[in-house]
């Protein structure tokens, strides 16, 4: 993921009060598919809200 996009994403997460992290991100624009490995969402107190091993959007 380009650095500018990653920095914008991290800034947005801080603004909304959540910590969102992932291990790997794969984008396939021609197949209109996005895959996120190791998606984790936690609130500002680091309490886990969502933890997914693999998340696919088509």
PDB file of C-alpha atoms in Angstrom, residues 28-58:
ATOM      1  CA  UNK A  28      -7.339  -6.758  -7.517  1.00  0.00           C
ATOM      2  CA  UNK A  29      -9.018  -3.888  -9.404  1.00  0.00           C
ATOM      3  CA  UNK A  30      -9.844  -5.895 -12.531  1.00  0.00           C
ATOM      4  CA  UNK A  31     -11.535  -8.645 -10.504  1.00  0.00           C
ATOM      5  CA  UNK A  32     -13.039  -6.019  -8.152  1.00  0.00           C
ATOM      6  CA  UNK A  33     -11.725  -7.978  -5.167  1.00  0.00           C
ATOM      7  CA  UNK A  34     -10.028  -6.856  -1.958  1.00  0.00           C
ATOM      8  CA  UNK A  35      -8.494  -9.220   0.586  1.00  0.00           C
ATOM      9  CA  UNK A  36      -7.346  -8.257   4.061  1.00  0.00           C
ATOM     10  CA  UNK A  37      -5.418 -10.753   6.194  1.00  0.00           C
ATOM     11  CA  UNK A  38      -5.284 -10.356   9.963  1.00  0.00           C
ATOM     12  CA  UNK A  39      -7.801  -7.519  10.309  1.00  0.00           C
ATOM     13  CA  UNK A  40      -8.091  -6.273  13.902  1.00  0.00           C
ATOM     14  CA  UNK A  41     -10.257  -3.426  15.211  1.00  0.00           C
ATOM     15  CA  UNK A  42      -9.978  -2.176  18.791  1.00  0.00           C
ATOM     16  CA  UNK A  43     -11.282   0.875  20.618  1.00  0.00           C
ATOM     17  CA  UNK A  44      -9.116   3.618  22.101  1.00  0.00           C
ATOM     18  CA  UNK A  45      -8.642   1.557  25.305  1.00  0.00           C
ATOM     19  CA  UNK A  46      -7.279  -1.345  23.188  1.00  0.00           C
ATOM     20  CA  UNK A  47     -10.327  -3.524  23.878  1.00  0.00           C
ATOM     21  CA  UNK A  48     -10.801  -5.814  20.908  1.00  0.00           C
ATOM     22  CA  UNK A  49     -13.921  -5.141  18.859  1.00  0.00           C
ATOM     23  CA  UNK A  50     -13.312  -7.376  15.826  1.00  0.00           C
ATOM     24  CA  UNK A  51     -10.597  -9.860  14.854  1.00  0.00           C
ATOM     25  CA  UNK A  52     -10.721 -11.590  11.449  1.00  0.00           C
ATOM     26  CA  UNK A  53      -8.135 -13.936   9.990  1.00  0.00           C
ATOM     27  CA  UNK A  54      -9.224 -13.265   6.381  1.00  0.00           C
ATOM     28  CA  UNK A  55     -11.692 -10.665   5.075  1.00  0.00           C
ATOM     29  CA  UNK A  56     -12.698 -10.644   1.382  1.00  0.00           C
ATOM     30  CA  UNK A  57     -14.821  -7.995  -0.385  1.00  0.00           C
ATOM     31  CA  UNK A  58     -16.012  -8.628  -3.941  1.00  0.00           C
TER      32      UNK A  58
END
